[in-house]
Short mmCIF file of C-alpha atoms in Angstrom, two decimals:
data_model
loop_
_atom_site.label_atom_id
_atom_site.label_comp_id
_atom_site.label_asym_id
_atom_site.label_seq_id
_atom_site.Cartn_x
_atom_site.Cartn_y
_atom_site.Cartn_z
CA MET A 1001 131.75 37.76 158.11
CA LYS A 1002 130.99 34.09 158.68
CA ASN A 1003 134.22 32.25 158.67
CA THR A 1004 134.47 28.39 158.93
CA ASP A 1005 137.36 25.96 159.17
CA ASN A 1006 137.37 23.57 156.12
CA GLU A 1007 133.58 22.87 156.48
CA TYR A 1008 133.02 22.82 152.82
CA ARG A 1009 133.50 20.08 150.13
CA ILE A 1010 134.46 21.85 146.78
CA THR A 1011 134.45 20.05 143.49
CA VAL A 1012 135.86 21.60 140.42
CA SER A 1013 134.88 19.93 137.17
CA ASN A 1014 135.93 21.46 133.86
CA ARG A 1015 135.28 19.90 130.61
CA GLN A 1016 137.46 21.15 127.86
CA THR A 1017 137.09 20.96 124.21
CA ILE A 1018 139.63 21.46 121.39
CA ASP A 1019 138.84 20.58 117.89
CA SER A 1020 136.53 17.46 118.43
CA GLU A 1021 138.23 15.90 121.40
CA THR A 1022 136.89 16.63 124.99
CA ASP A 1023 138.75 15.80 128.46
CA THR A 1024 137.18 16.21 131.93
CA ILE A 1025 139.42 17.54 134.85
CA GLU A 1026 137.97 17.08 138.23
CA GLU A 1027 139.40 17.93 141.47
CA THR A 1028 137.91 17.64 145.02
CA ALA A 1029 139.23 19.49 148.08
CA TYR A 1030 137.96 20.61 151.48
CA GLY A 1031 138.01 24.47 152.11
CA ASN A 1032 135.94 27.52 153.33
CA TYR A 1033 133.23 29.69 152.28
CA THR A 1034 132.92 33.38 153.48
CA GLU A 1035 130.83 36.34 152.71
CA LYS A 1036 132.32 39.84 153.29
CA ASN A 1037 131.32 43.22 151.87
CA GLY A 1038 128.86 41.74 149.28
CA LYS A 1039 131.06 39.30 148.11
CA GLN A 1040 131.52 35.72 148.26
CA TYR A 1041 134.74 33.74 148.77
CA ILE A 1042 135.88 29.90 148.49
CA THR A 1043 139.38 28.97 149.56
CA TYR A 1044 140.79 25.44 149.42
CA LYS A 1045 144.14 23.81 148.97
CA THR A 1046 145.10 20.95 146.74
CA GLU A 1047 148.28 18.77 146.30
CA ASN A 1048 149.40 17.28 142.92
CA ASP A 1049 152.25 15.22 142.60
CA GLY A 1050 153.88 16.65 145.80
CA ASP A 1051 153.09 20.31 144.37
CA LYS A 1052 150.76 22.42 146.58
CA ILE A 1053 148.34 24.98 145.23
CA SER A 1054 146.16 27.41 147.26
CA SER A 1055 143.05 28.37 145.27
CA MET A 1056 140.66 31.36 146.02
CA ILE A 1057 137.50 32.02 144.08
CA LYS A 1058 136.01 35.58 144.58
CA ILE A 1059 132.27 36.18 143.35
CA ASP A 1060 131.53 39.60 142.91
CA GLY A 1061 128.19 40.20 141.27
CA ASN A 1062 128.94 39.48 137.52
CA GLU A 1063 132.52 38.92 137.62
CA ILE A 1064 134.42 35.88 138.99
CA LEU A 1065 138.18 35.83 140.09
CA ILE A 1066 140.26 32.47 140.34
CA LYS A 1067 143.50 32.95 141.87
CA ARG A 1068 146.18 30.20 142.25
CA THR A 1069 149.29 30.32 144.05
CA GLY A 1070 152.04 27.72 144.56
CA SER A 1071 153.65 25.65 141.98
CA VAL A 1072 151.35 27.37 139.43
CA ASN A 1073 150.44 31.09 139.73
CA SER A 1074 147.73 32.83 137.97
CA SER A 1075 144.76 35.21 138.44
CA MET A 1076 142.03 34.43 135.81
CA THR A 1077 139.04 36.85 135.68
CA TYR A 1078 135.73 35.75 134.09
CA LYS A 1079 133.01 38.53 133.09
CA VAL A 1080 130.55 37.85 130.42
CA ASP A 1081 131.24 39.32 126.98
CA THR A 1082 134.62 40.29 128.17
CA LYS A 1083 138.19 39.14 127.02
CA LYS A 1084 140.77 39.18 129.78
CA GLU A 1085 144.27 38.58 129.34
CA PHE A 1086 146.33 37.03 132.09
CA LEU A 1087 149.53 35.24 132.68
CA TYR A 1088 150.01 31.47 133.71
CA HIS A 1089 153.18 31.15 135.79
CA LEU A 1090 154.42 27.37 135.50
CA PRO A 1091 157.52 25.77 136.98
CA TYR A 1092 159.16 25.89 133.58
CA GLY A 1093 158.01 29.15 132.34
CA THR A 1094 155.16 31.60 132.09
CA VAL A 1095 152.33 31.34 129.31
CA PRO A 1096 150.12 34.32 128.00
CA MET A 1097 146.39 33.37 127.78
CA GLU A 1098 143.11 34.87 127.25
CA ILE A 1099 139.77 34.23 128.53
CA GLU A 1100 136.52 35.18 126.91
CA THR A 1101 133.35 34.49 129.03
CA GLN A 1102 130.42 33.58 127.42
CA ARG A 1103 127.88 32.67 130.52
CA ILE A 1104 128.29 32.73 134.34
CA VAL A 1105 125.46 31.13 136.64
CA SER A 1106 126.10 31.49 140.48
CA LYS A 1107 123.83 29.94 142.80
CA LEU A 1108 125.70 30.15 145.98
CA ASP A 1109 125.34 30.86 149.71
CA GLU A 1110 126.46 29.75 153.35
CA ASN A 1111 124.49 26.45 152.61
CA GLY A 1112 126.41 25.62 149.41
CA GLY A 1113 125.60 25.69 145.90
CA THR A 1114 126.81 25.81 142.34
CA ILE A 1115 128.76 28.25 139.78
CA GLU A 1116 128.92 27.31 136.01
CA LEU A 1117 131.16 29.31 133.89
CA VAL A 1118 131.45 28.94 130.14
CA TYR A 1119 134.47 30.27 128.45
CA THR A 1120 136.76 30.18 125.54
CA LEU A 1121 140.59 29.92 126.54
CA THR A 1122 143.07 31.04 123.91
CA VAL A 1123 146.64 29.82 124.54
CA GLN A 1124 149.24 30.55 121.60
CA GLY A 1125 146.36 30.85 118.98
CA GLU A 1126 144.53 27.60 119.97
CA LYS A 1127 140.90 27.87 121.32
CA TYR A 1128 139.82 25.73 124.01
CA PHE A 1129 136.13 25.69 124.73
CA ASN A 1130 135.41 25.20 128.52
CA ASP A 1131 132.37 24.45 130.58
CA MET A 1132 133.30 24.59 134.35
CA LYS A 1133 131.09 23.56 137.18
CA ILE A 1134 132.14 24.46 140.92
CA THR A 1135 129.98 22.50 143.54
CA VAL A 1136 130.25 23.61 147.19
CA SER A 1137 128.38 21.47 149.82
CA LYS A 1138 128.69 21.33 153.37
CA ARG A 1139 130.42 18.29 154.88
#
């Protein structure tokens, strides 16, 4: 297992479309990349308006888990052609959601790379179409 100390720049860019409106949210942080037992892990921390969030991305073959803890708590599993329900815990309450993943492309190793996710997020009957790209690069 190779472990580093914030040697990687991690950029998460998510383009979300509902009806005909598209928004893009992007966050950049410095974090770590490790490999253990055939799985890849990316960990990083962000802060938004004083709220701290720790994120962990686990790549396990054709399945990706994104887990966030802190001011928001969620565990989102992405697997192609699979619907996964989860709870998104926010300071003001819990929101049930569902992810249906259409595509996963992971080209990632200790030198960096990208993960691309195309998925539909359903929240209270509303469908949000998402195209997420995670870019990992050495500092």
